Amino acid sequence: MAEESKPSNRKGKDKEKAAKKLHRAIDGLSNEQVTQLLDLNPALATELANGSDDTPDSAAEALRRLNLQDIMTGLASSGKNVKDMGAYRFWATQPVPKFGEEQISNEPFEEGPIKIQTIDEISKEPSPLIDGFEWATLDLLDTTQLKEVWELLNGHYVEDDEAMFRFNYSANILKWAMMPPGWKKEWHRGVRASQSKKLVAFIAAIPVELRIRDKVLHASEVNFLCIHKKLRSKRLAPVLIREITRLCNLEGVFQAIYTGGIVLPKPVSTCRYYHRAINWQKLYDVGFSPLPANSKPQFQIRKYAVSERTSTRGLREMQKKDIAAVQDLLTRYLAKYDMAATFDKHEVEHWLLHNKKDAPEEQVVWTYVVEDDHKKITDFISFYCLESSVINHPKHTNIRAAYLFYYATEVGLTGPVDKAALKIRLNALVSDSLVYCKQYKFDVYNALSLMDNGLFLEDQKFGPGDGQLHYYLFNYRANPIAGGVDKRNRLDLENLSGIGKTQI
Ligand code: MYA
């Protein structure tokens, strides 16, 4: 899943307030140290600024809950998310690596499953739910049931820290994200109120062949965990997670990948969100983008202007005939990352080829290929559309966001990697994709610090966000994977990310 993120340091005043609280909480911190701490932990800054309790003790308490090392690595994305291992009542019982079980030496360890089970050991029946609720399998081919899932997510799914924006996955993107080749109806699991039959909770999984370094796992990808706001904090999430685990296990799947904005035991990698304004004025109006001190709206608008035309020779929309070439190029490109999915031709078609049967306003994914003079596909780049609702705004109801998806280029694939040449090529591709984003009326272009994104994010005027995306593996112990940011949560250009897996 994606995490709602906005440009960090949006509000100067908030930051000032947070800085004051930090100063009061920890004696002797210099201004520079306070600024550094807040830069590292944008969400902590938000929490300190928004906290209604203004006593120095409450800020100090928020800080004490954080492990200093986690603060310094930016892992402590938000005070409210960080707990001692013992406080993870549910996760402490699951086959996931624990905080504190640090490596004895710095040598990499042997990677592999944490718990070995067979299908025979798995219960054929779900655990009972509390009175008044029942399990339901959702048939997303049925438009009524698809709409029910859409409605639940539309009202109750992920929001940013300040509850200004909430993801609004369209029915079409839900179908795209939850029904790739090999999808299973049983893995679209919900909870209904027994009397009204209203859908009040949901969780989904899809199959994925996930390579982690040299091993390929027959795994699932879990997403769209959502509980109606009125049923929160009742320990229903662990029940849903156990149920999807059971359903995956019954299909012989014992490992999973999932992502989230909150800190759980224990991320295998952490990436940071970056945002590139396209319609700066609208982003400013809705409170997404700040007006930096010493700037004026017209300067910002000029800064984020996008050219009308693309510049890469041979760039065109991907067509059905390109599937094999794109699959081949993508497979070779993803081989450089520590973690990536493997894609067959059907998956490439599903994830990358725009389905022409969709109405233009329902388009989910845009993919452009570069065809050279010998009709060879040398590059491609793709992005998908995910809108966010603007909560309680008098003028605007939504933000249309494009998310950078997969890309690949022949540059640097054969022979020694020429980072400079790769940087130039990726900048050209991303700059051209930005032209299309503008043409298709996107307000903002979002990307993570994964893949080789560090090579172009700053050049293409993507700014750091306050959101982080933690990658987790279920029942698999793996050595850490670089997330593309350094210990201070800034782009790490020396050590690019090892993550080659994007999440919807
Ligand atoms: S990430 C998107 C998550 N969804 C949202 O953020 C939407 C808005 N929020 C909600 O709907 C609720 O707040 C949710 C929690 C449902 C998130 N991932 O029921 P509770 C733990 C994992 O009282 P609620 C996505 O979809 C929490 O630490 N665990 O809480 C990927 C605590 O456990 P512990 C989470 O707030 C999902 C317990 O739940 C998350 O009412 C991957 C509290 O339960 C979270 N995002 O509901 C799921 N949030 O005591 C894991 C809270 O230990 C899949 N918790 O701290 C694992 C692989 C399974 C398959 C395996 C196959 C082999």
XYZ file of C-alpha atoms and ligand atoms in Angstrom:
567
model
C 0.000 0.000 0.000
C 0.970 3.525 -0.375
C 1.289 5.883 2.548
C -0.329 9.321 2.474
C 2.620 11.707 2.365
C 2.956 15.426 1.789
C 5.984 17.610 1.236
C 7.809 17.775 4.544
C 8.321 21.068 6.314
C 5.088 22.357 4.878
C 4.339 24.790 7.621
C 7.053 26.957 9.059
C 4.931 27.779 12.104
C 4.353 24.123 12.956
C 8.036 23.502 12.796
C 8.747 26.427 15.076
C 6.233 25.078 17.583
C 7.759 21.595 17.445
C 11.249 23.039 17.827
C 10.196 24.986 20.936
C 8.799 21.835 22.515
C 11.958 19.919 21.735
C 14.100 22.651 23.260
C 12.006 22.540 26.422
C 12.034 18.738 26.526
C 15.762 18.244 26.192
C 18.036 20.736 27.850
C 21.144 21.728 26.042
C 20.143 20.862 22.461
C 21.513 23.407 20.030
C 19.242 24.974 17.389
C 21.053 23.000 14.773
C 20.481 19.708 16.599
C 16.800 20.482 17.005
C 16.464 21.270 13.299
C 18.284 18.063 12.418
C 16.050 15.963 14.648
C 12.919 17.435 13.127
C 14.231 17.024 9.591
C 14.900 13.382 10.282
C 11.482 12.783 11.754
C 8.911 14.885 9.906
C 6.046 12.938 11.436
C 7.422 13.439 14.933
C 7.555 17.147 14.163
C 3.893 17.027 13.182
C 2.994 15.166 16.321
C 4.829 17.590 18.573
C 3.279 20.551 16.797
C -0.243 19.148 16.934
C -0.140 17.760 20.460
C -2.704 19.577 22.557
C -0.764 18.943 25.757
C 1.725 21.740 25.865
C 3.804 20.648 28.837
C 7.500 19.975 28.367
C 6.908 16.625 30.033
C 4.633 15.353 27.265
C 7.159 16.215 24.571
C 9.914 14.622 26.633
C 7.742 11.543 27.101
C 7.134 11.302 23.340
C 10.867 11.431 22.815
C 11.685 8.963 25.561
C 9.519 6.389 23.821
C 11.827 6.605 20.865
C 15.066 4.754 20.765
C 17.822 7.249 20.050
C 19.281 5.168 17.278
C 15.897 4.912 15.606
C 15.539 8.683 15.803
C 18.907 9.164 14.217
C 18.133 6.770 11.377
C 14.751 8.343 10.811
C 13.098 4.984 11.530
C 10.994 6.546 14.230
C 8.692 8.055 11.666
C 6.202 9.017 14.308
C 6.277 8.962 18.080
C 2.841 7.440 18.286
C 3.893 4.510 16.144
C 6.919 3.476 18.055
C 6.602 1.076 20.935
C 8.835 -1.290 22.838
C 8.874 -4.760 21.355
C 6.869 -6.045 24.357
C 4.095 -3.625 23.486
C 3.519 -5.305 20.095
C 1.073 -7.737 21.644
C 0.113 -9.260 18.339
C 3.274 -8.902 16.304
C 5.378 -10.407 19.110
C 3.507 -13.679 18.441
C 4.096 -13.706 14.674
C 6.973 -15.124 12.614
C 8.623 -11.774 11.953
C 12.051 -10.503 13.042
C 11.953 -8.655 16.355
C 13.449 -5.300 17.284
C 16.432 -5.829 19.473
C 17.363 -9.194 18.016
C 20.338 -7.482 16.470
C 23.039 -9.297 14.644
C 25.922 -10.318 16.836
C 28.398 -9.422 14.162
C 28.063 -7.258 11.107
C 28.399 -10.292 8.887
C 25.316 -10.970 6.771
C 23.298 -13.939 8.028
C 21.769 -16.821 6.093
C 18.343 -15.736 4.847
C 15.284 -17.945 5.081
C 11.886 -18.773 6.575
C 11.359 -18.310 10.313
C 8.751 -21.026 10.807
C 8.251 -24.117 8.644
C 4.701 -25.474 8.310
C 2.756 -27.736 5.993
C -0.762 -27.283 4.647
C -2.059 -30.194 6.790
C -1.344 -28.194 9.927
C -3.542 -25.310 8.806
C -7.098 -24.955 10.046
C -9.755 -25.328 7.359
C -12.078 -22.996 9.277
C -11.697 -19.306 10.124
C -11.505 -18.219 13.765
C -14.896 -17.143 15.074
C -15.637 -13.436 15.091
C -17.228 -11.611 18.001
C -21.019 -11.736 18.162
C -22.755 -9.667 15.531
C -20.115 -10.072 12.810
C -19.441 -12.679 10.155
C -16.783 -13.509 7.589
C -17.408 -12.798 3.898
C -15.510 -13.523 0.715
C -15.891 -10.613 -1.675
C -16.450 -11.298 -5.359
C -14.860 -8.326 -7.077
C -16.227 -9.426 -10.460
C -19.610 -8.455 -9.056
C -19.890 -4.671 -9.383
C -22.064 -4.394 -6.262
C -19.435 -6.100 -4.094
C -16.627 -4.140 -5.737
C -18.562 -0.983 -4.868
C -18.879 -2.111 -1.241
C -15.099 -2.458 -0.977
C -14.659 0.891 -2.686
C -17.079 2.540 -0.238
C -15.334 1.115 2.819
C -11.907 2.232 1.593
C -13.174 5.572 0.356
C -14.454 6.478 3.822
C -11.981 4.693 6.085
C -8.649 3.951 4.375
C -5.242 5.598 4.874
C -5.106 9.295 5.769
C -2.141 11.589 6.333
C -1.110 12.482 9.879
C -3.235 15.597 9.939
C -6.336 13.992 8.367
C -6.286 16.410 5.418
C -6.130 13.794 2.658
C -7.362 10.212 2.299
C -6.542 7.778 -0.495
C -9.413 7.352 -2.892
C -8.659 4.213 -4.893
C -11.079 4.124 -7.850
C -13.055 0.938 -8.525
C -10.839 0.408 -11.552
C -7.573 0.697 -9.673
C -8.942 -1.707 -7.052
C -9.637 -4.275 -9.763
C -6.195 -3.672 -11.239
C -4.441 -3.960 -7.871
C -6.370 -6.959 -6.573
C -6.978 -9.027 -9.703
C -3.619 -9.641 -11.422
C -3.003 -12.998 -13.130
C -3.435 -15.814 -10.604
C -5.663 -13.773 -8.250
C -7.884 -15.742 -5.914
C -11.347 -14.747 -4.843
C -10.742 -16.352 -1.409
C -7.989 -13.805 -0.765
C -10.467 -10.901 -0.874
C -11.731 -11.280 2.644
C -14.143 -9.091 4.554
C -16.136 -8.839 7.744
C -19.830 -7.954 7.623
C -22.222 -6.902 10.363
C -24.465 -9.987 10.628
C -27.766 -8.113 10.672
C -27.289 -5.305 8.179
C -24.679 -7.218 6.117
C -22.739 -3.977 5.905
C -19.057 -4.476 5.036
C -17.053 -3.160 7.991
C -13.541 -4.547 7.444
C -11.427 -5.875 4.607
C -8.021 -7.339 3.768
C -6.644 -8.607 0.450
C -3.748 -10.645 -0.870
C -2.439 -11.329 -4.361
C 0.132 -13.878 -5.478
C 3.679 -12.727 -6.167
C 6.885 -14.491 -7.126
C 9.264 -12.472 -4.999
C 13.008 -12.638 -5.440
C 15.080 -11.698 -2.426
C 18.697 -11.707 -3.488
C 19.237 -15.178 -4.974
C 16.075 -16.891 -3.710
C 12.610 -16.692 -5.262
C 9.672 -17.004 -2.866
C 6.245 -18.186 -3.915
C 4.636 -15.513 -1.771
C 1.662 -13.216 -1.403
C 1.395 -9.467 -1.185
C -1.029 -8.212 1.463
C -2.776 -4.893 1.046
C -5.969 -2.897 1.652
C -6.289 -3.769 5.329
C -9.090 -1.509 6.455
C -11.427 -1.344 9.451
C -14.442 0.946 9.704
C -13.609 3.919 11.939
C -16.275 2.916 14.461
C -14.619 -0.495 14.982
C -11.078 0.725 15.553
C -8.827 -0.287 18.472
C -10.823 -3.455 19.170
C -8.048 -5.856 18.103
C -9.866 -6.757 14.897
C -6.767 -6.131 12.730
C -4.895 -9.145 14.187
C -7.968 -11.286 13.476
C -7.982 -10.184 9.833
C -4.234 -10.717 9.512
C -4.476 -14.230 10.989
C -7.330 -15.009 8.611
C -5.470 -13.891 5.479
C -2.445 -15.842 6.733
C -4.618 -18.959 7.050
C -6.052 -18.464 3.558
C -2.586 -18.010 2.043
C -1.243 -21.020 3.957
C -4.085 -23.170 2.628
C -2.791 -22.403 -0.883
C 0.726 -23.426 0.116
C 1.929 -19.834 0.535
C 3.916 -19.248 3.736
C 5.712 -15.958 3.025
C 4.312 -12.506 2.340
C 5.378 -8.953 1.584
C 3.495 -5.905 2.859
C 4.201 -2.227 3.310
C 2.954 0.487 5.587
C 3.577 3.903 6.992
C 3.663 2.662 10.580
C 6.603 1.080 12.332
C 6.126 -2.609 13.086
C 8.657 -5.323 13.864
C 10.671 -5.124 11.732
C 11.181 -3.303 8.415
C 13.502 -4.980 5.931
C 13.770 -1.587 4.239
C 12.459 1.950 4.563
C 11.924 4.292 1.642
C 10.952 7.938 1.672
C 8.250 9.618 -0.385
C 9.071 12.436 -2.797
C 6.606 14.785 -4.455
C 6.864 16.788 -7.657
C 4.261 19.530 -7.896
C 2.575 19.892 -11.287
C -0.425 22.079 -10.467
C 1.340 24.017 -7.722
C -1.482 26.534 -7.192
C -4.045 23.816 -6.461
C -1.627 21.937 -4.195
C -1.050 25.157 -2.300
C -4.787 25.920 -2.074
C -5.560 22.527 -0.535
C -2.696 22.774 1.964
C -0.515 20.109 0.321
C 2.357 22.320 -0.824
C 3.895 25.113 1.242
C 4.857 28.555 0.078
C 8.510 28.652 1.124
C 9.700 31.708 3.020
C 11.086 34.311 0.599
C 9.103 32.908 -2.321
C 5.950 34.055 -4.047
C 3.215 32.005 -5.700
C 4.284 33.112 -9.166
C 7.864 31.923 -8.503
C 6.585 28.534 -7.402
C 4.333 28.225 -10.441
C 7.273 29.083 -12.692
C 9.561 26.664 -10.835
C 7.208 23.757 -11.466
C 6.320 24.591 -15.071
C 6.444 21.498 -17.305
C 7.435 21.509 -20.932
C 4.696 20.904 -23.518
C 6.621 18.333 -25.509
C 8.646 15.214 -24.826
C 12.244 15.080 -25.994
C 13.247 11.401 -26.233
C 13.403 10.197 -29.815
C 11.255 7.110 -30.435
C 9.115 7.537 -27.321
C 5.554 6.264 -27.786
C 2.723 4.637 -25.867
C 3.245 0.928 -25.121
C 1.237 -1.437 -27.320
C 0.317 -5.097 -27.068
C 3.092 -6.038 -29.492
C 5.683 -4.659 -27.010
C 4.828 -7.065 -24.176
C 7.624 -9.583 -24.828
C 10.286 -6.907 -25.293
C 9.173 -5.001 -22.183
C 9.140 -8.194 -20.126
C 12.663 -9.040 -21.265
C 13.993 -5.549 -20.537
C 12.221 -5.275 -17.171
C 13.494 -8.680 -16.049
C 17.087 -7.793 -16.885
C 16.760 -4.362 -15.264
C 15.224 -5.654 -12.022
C 18.018 -8.210 -11.645
C 20.234 -5.530 -10.103
C 18.010 -5.034 -7.054
C 18.095 -7.105 -3.853
C 14.337 -7.474 -3.838
C 12.030 -7.551 -6.856
C 9.061 -9.441 -8.235
C 9.473 -11.640 -11.274
C 7.004 -10.937 -14.076
C 5.774 -13.269 -16.792
C 4.203 -11.917 -19.979
C 0.667 -12.002 -18.602
C 1.772 -10.008 -15.592
C 3.560 -7.458 -17.749
C 0.381 -7.078 -19.797
C -1.756 -6.710 -16.670
C 0.462 -4.275 -14.799
C 1.745 -2.140 -17.656
C -0.552 -2.189 -20.672
C -3.423 0.256 -20.562
C -6.658 -1.601 -21.158
C -8.196 0.223 -24.110
C -11.626 -0.981 -23.080
C -11.493 1.412 -20.126
C -13.013 4.830 -20.643
C -10.306 7.558 -20.762
C -11.294 8.848 -17.319
C -10.897 5.305 -15.953
C -7.327 4.805 -17.158
C -5.184 3.374 -14.386
C -1.707 2.888 -15.836
C 0.311 4.768 -18.460
C 3.380 3.141 -20.038
C 5.660 4.630 -22.679
C 8.358 2.740 -24.543
C 11.331 3.977 -26.539
C 11.725 2.223 -29.878
C 15.038 2.724 -31.668
C 15.675 2.871 -35.419
C 16.009 -0.914 -35.532
C 12.568 -1.322 -33.918
C 14.157 -2.472 -30.690
C 12.594 -1.421 -27.375
C 15.420 0.190 -25.423
C 13.557 1.801 -22.515
C 10.171 2.144 -20.914
C 8.616 4.135 -18.097
C 5.240 3.871 -16.398
C 3.079 5.586 -13.810
C -0.356 4.944 -12.344
C -3.152 7.168 -11.126
C -4.258 7.226 -7.503
C -6.475 10.059 -6.358
C -6.732 11.346 -2.820
C -9.835 12.935 -1.333
C -9.281 16.356 0.163
C -11.099 16.195 3.479
C -13.404 19.139 4.260
C -12.201 21.638 1.687
C -14.620 24.277 0.404
C -13.321 24.291 -3.169
C -11.441 21.096 -3.986
C -12.599 17.522 -3.433
C -9.628 15.571 -4.744
C -5.976 15.573 -5.728
C -5.079 13.672 -8.854
C -1.725 12.034 -8.159
C 0.468 10.062 -10.548
C 2.773 7.504 -8.914
C 5.966 6.560 -10.682
C 5.752 2.813 -11.312
C 8.296 0.597 -13.093
C 10.903 1.701 -15.622
C 13.909 0.155 -17.315
C 16.584 1.135 -19.774
C 19.327 -0.641 -21.692
C 21.749 2.036 -20.480
C 24.168 0.403 -18.076
C 22.746 -3.089 -18.571
C 25.673 -4.431 -20.511
C 29.250 -3.884 -19.519
C 30.348 -1.818 -16.538
C 27.604 0.380 -15.077
C 28.035 3.957 -16.234
C 26.178 5.814 -13.483
C 26.559 9.173 -15.226
C 25.021 7.851 -18.452
C 22.229 6.150 -16.501
C 21.497 9.382 -14.664
C 21.170 11.279 -17.933
C 18.911 8.655 -19.464
C 16.642 8.308 -16.442
C 16.325 12.065 -16.164
C 15.233 12.213 -19.802
C 12.656 9.455 -19.326
C 11.227 10.897 -16.121
C 11.138 14.383 -17.560
C 9.151 13.051 -20.529
C 6.799 11.118 -18.261
C 6.185 14.388 -16.439
C 5.043 15.911 -19.744
C 2.446 13.130 -20.034
C 1.429 13.566 -16.383
C 0.745 17.186 -17.127
C -1.173 16.340 -20.311
C -3.328 13.915 -18.362
C -4.077 16.612 -15.797
C -2.300 15.204 -12.776
C -1.749 17.656 -9.927
C 1.306 15.959 -8.471
C 3.819 13.250 -9.371
C 4.876 11.017 -6.435
C 7.823 8.662 -6.198
C 9.720 6.770 -3.536
C 13.458 6.644 -2.919
C 13.532 3.069 -4.333
C 15.069 1.643 -7.530
C 17.473 4.155 -9.121
C 15.229 7.095 -8.262
C 18.008 8.842 -6.346
C 19.599 9.591 -9.717
C 16.819 11.921 -10.849
C 14.512 12.951 -7.988
C 16.253 16.208 -7.154
C 16.984 17.120 -10.769
C 13.321 16.649 -11.627
C 12.280 18.850 -8.671
C 10.784 16.146 -6.514
C 10.906 17.351 -2.890
C 11.108 15.091 0.198
C 7.794 14.166 1.830
C 6.807 13.571 5.434
C 5.828 9.984 4.663
C 7.966 6.885 4.793
C 7.112 3.495 3.423
C 8.371 0.541 5.421
C 8.752 -2.795 3.650
C 8.010 -5.939 5.675
C 8.419 -9.648 5.051
C 6.258 -12.213 6.823
C 7.943 -15.439 7.882
C 11.240 -14.631 6.215
C 14.407 -13.318 7.806
C 16.412 -11.198 5.408
C 19.387 -8.890 5.740
C 18.462 -5.202 5.537
C 17.936 -3.736 2.074
C 18.917 -0.143 1.273
C 15.898 2.140 0.978
C 17.646 4.911 -0.945
C 17.934 7.307 1.997
C 20.839 7.699 4.401
C 20.863 7.721 8.195
C 19.643 11.291 8.130
C 16.689 10.423 5.894
C 18.223 12.213 2.905
C 18.724 10.739 -0.554
C 21.726 8.437 -0.516
C 23.397 8.877 -3.866
C 26.347 6.660 -2.996
C 24.198 3.714 -1.981
C 21.135 3.542 -4.199
C 18.151 1.498 -3.077
C 18.082 -2.289 -3.353
C 14.290 -2.225 -3.578
C 13.007 -3.068 -7.035
C 9.448 -3.778 -5.917
C 6.785 -1.109 -6.048
C 3.521 -1.351 -4.109
C 0.163 0.038 -5.195
S -1.257 -1.077 5.210
C -2.732 -0.100 5.266
C -3.360 -0.174 6.587
N -4.636 0.478 6.572
C -4.862 1.697 7.051
O -3.978 2.372 7.559
C -6.285 2.194 6.884
C -6.761 3.009 8.042
N -6.606 2.280 9.289
C -7.351 1.194 9.642
O -8.227 0.735 8.928
C -7.004 0.556 10.982
O -6.360 1.504 11.799
C -6.102 -0.702 10.839
C -5.720 -1.201 12.235
C -6.871 -1.793 10.104
C -4.824 -0.395 10.083
N -0.267 -3.413 9.422
O -7.595 -3.791 15.354
P -6.580 -3.070 16.126
C -1.525 -3.746 14.388
C -0.063 -4.422 10.296
O -6.961 -2.739 17.536
P -7.024 -0.779 14.446
C -1.814 -2.564 4.557
O -2.882 -2.681 4.068
C -1.063 -2.946 15.598
O 0.346 -2.822 15.591
N -0.456 -4.364 11.586
O -6.116 -1.733 15.383
C -0.855 -3.732 4.686
C -1.589 -3.788 16.723
O -0.779 -4.929 16.905
P 0.313 -4.944 18.101
C -1.096 -3.268 11.996
O -6.374 0.551 14.428
C -1.391 -4.631 5.764
C -2.922 -4.288 16.181
O -2.832 -4.175 14.747
C -1.352 -2.193 11.139
O -8.451 -0.857 14.808
C -0.428 -5.723 6.139
C -4.065 -3.404 16.654
O -5.241 -3.931 16.104
C -0.893 -2.298 9.816
N -1.051 -1.320 8.923
O -6.854 -1.403 12.979
C -0.969 -6.583 7.234
N -2.009 -1.246 11.811
O -0.455 -5.028 19.372
C 0.033 -7.640 7.665
C -2.142 -1.693 13.067
O 1.180 -6.135 17.851
C 0.079 -8.782 6.699
N -1.597 -2.913 13.191
O 1.076 -3.666 17.987
C 1.021 -9.868 7.192
C 1.121 -11.012 6.190
C -0.104 -11.899 6.265
C -0.120 -12.974 5.163
C 0.923 -14.036 5.409
C 0.865 -15.118 4.312
C 1.895 -16.124 4.499
